Amino acid sequence: MSVKNKYEEHSLPSVSIVMGYLAIKDCSSIEEKINILSMLGYGKSEMAQICGTTVNNISSVINKSKSKKSVAVKKSK
């Protein structure tokens, strides 16, 4: 657990976080946002911060999308 100093609460977000916000500004679904951020190389904690959700929610959405892809691949064979 990290200790925040009194200035960290009001500091500016990092450039990479701002770029993530810009990358997903026109996306409507969380799945689309996560897909774009994942392609750009963001980790789960950064994706959660950018999307305004939790890391557990990000992991859940990723797992659901992986299972949908595996089902689609099995159907196409």
XYZ file of N, CA and C in Angstrom, residues 16-62:
141
model
N 0.288 9.803 -20.396
C -0.222 8.545 -20.944
C -1.686 8.321 -20.572
N -2.082 8.744 -19.372
C -3.483 8.610 -18.962
C -4.360 9.543 -19.804
N -3.900 10.749 -20.024
C -4.649 11.704 -20.853
C -4.786 11.174 -22.276
N -3.722 10.577 -22.807
C -3.791 10.020 -24.155
C -4.803 8.867 -24.212
N -4.884 8.100 -23.132
C -5.882 7.032 -23.067
C -7.299 7.578 -23.098
N -7.531 8.655 -22.341
C -8.851 9.307 -22.368
C -9.194 9.754 -23.785
N -8.229 10.346 -24.467
C -8.471 10.822 -25.828
C -8.749 9.671 -26.792
N -8.071 8.551 -26.587
C -8.241 7.401 -27.479
C -9.641 6.807 -27.405
N -10.284 6.915 -26.235
C -11.597 6.260 -26.072
C -12.755 7.244 -25.954
N -12.502 8.507 -26.191
C -13.541 9.512 -25.942
C -14.819 9.281 -26.741
N -14.737 8.672 -27.907
C -15.920 8.455 -28.737
C -16.517 7.055 -28.595
N -15.958 6.243 -27.730
C -16.438 4.869 -27.540
C -17.629 4.860 -26.585
N -18.578 4.000 -26.886
C -19.767 3.939 -26.038
C -19.744 2.765 -25.071
N -19.189 1.626 -25.473
C -19.218 0.451 -24.599
C -17.879 0.242 -23.904
N -17.938 -0.370 -22.752
C -16.726 -0.666 -21.984
C -15.860 -1.671 -22.738
N -16.482 -2.590 -23.467
C -15.730 -3.579 -24.234
C -14.892 -2.910 -25.313
N -15.476 -1.952 -25.994
C -14.759 -1.224 -27.037
C -13.607 -0.417 -26.450
N -13.852 0.217 -25.314
C -12.805 0.998 -24.641
C -11.630 0.107 -24.251
N -11.942 -1.042 -23.645
C -10.895 -1.958 -23.204
C -10.130 -2.515 -24.392
N -10.808 -2.824 -25.463
C -10.153 -3.342 -26.656
C -9.146 -2.327 -27.203
N -9.537 -1.079 -27.304
C -8.651 -0.038 -27.808
C -7.465 0.179 -26.871
N -7.741 0.303 -25.579
C -6.668 0.531 -24.615
C -5.712 -0.654 -24.564
N -6.224 -1.854 -24.714
C -5.386 -3.043 -24.725
C -4.460 -3.035 -25.935
N -5.000 -2.675 -27.096
C -4.173 -2.596 -28.301
C -3.074 -1.541 -28.161
N -3.347 -0.507 -27.381
C -2.356 0.549 -27.167
C -1.342 0.195 -26.082
N -1.536 -0.933 -25.409
C -0.564 -1.408 -24.440
C -0.802 -1.014 -22.997
N -1.987 -0.530 -22.678
C -2.300 -0.172 -21.290
C -2.536 -1.419 -20.461
N -2.147 -1.368 -19.204
C -2.399 -2.458 -18.266
C -3.780 -2.332 -17.660
N -4.168 -3.332 -16.908
C -5.509 -3.353 -16.319
C -5.745 -2.195 -15.355
N -4.743 -1.843 -14.569
C -4.941 -0.750 -13.607
C -5.084 0.595 -14.319
N -4.314 0.800 -15.394
C -4.460 2.043 -16.157
C -5.807 2.089 -16.870
N -6.221 0.935 -17.422
C -7.531 0.876 -18.088
C -8.648 1.191 -17.101
N -8.536 0.663 -15.895
C -9.560 0.920 -14.879
C -9.607 2.402 -14.528
N -8.452 3.023 -14.389
C -8.407 4.442 -14.069
C -9.012 5.270 -15.196
N -8.674 4.952 -16.423
C -9.175 5.707 -17.574
C -10.679 5.512 -17.754
N -11.155 4.286 -17.559
C -12.572 3.985 -17.761
C -13.432 4.308 -16.540
N -12.801 4.624 -15.425
C -13.554 4.956 -14.222
C -14.223 3.754 -13.585
N -13.521 2.637 -13.579
C -14.068 1.412 -13.017
C -12.979 0.703 -12.214
N -13.238 -0.540 -11.828
C -12.268 -1.281 -11.026
C -11.470 -2.249 -11.895
N -10.343 -2.690 -11.365
C -9.517 -3.674 -12.065
C -10.289 -4.983 -12.210
N -11.072 -5.346 -11.209
C -11.870 -6.577 -11.291
C -12.873 -6.508 -12.436
N -13.486 -5.354 -12.643
C -14.430 -5.195 -13.744
C -13.708 -5.318 -15.088
N -12.531 -4.724 -15.192
C -11.743 -4.822 -16.425
C -11.417 -6.290 -16.705
N -10.955 -7.010 -15.686
C -10.624 -8.432 -15.848
C -11.841 -9.244 -16.276
N -12.982 -8.938 -15.703
C -14.219 -9.644 -16.041
C -14.594 -9.426 -17.510
N -14.507 -8.194 -17.956
C -14.841 -7.887 -19.354
C -13.860 -8.572 -20.304
N -12.578 -8.580 -19.959
C -11.574 -9.243 -20.795
C -11.846 -10.735 -20.877
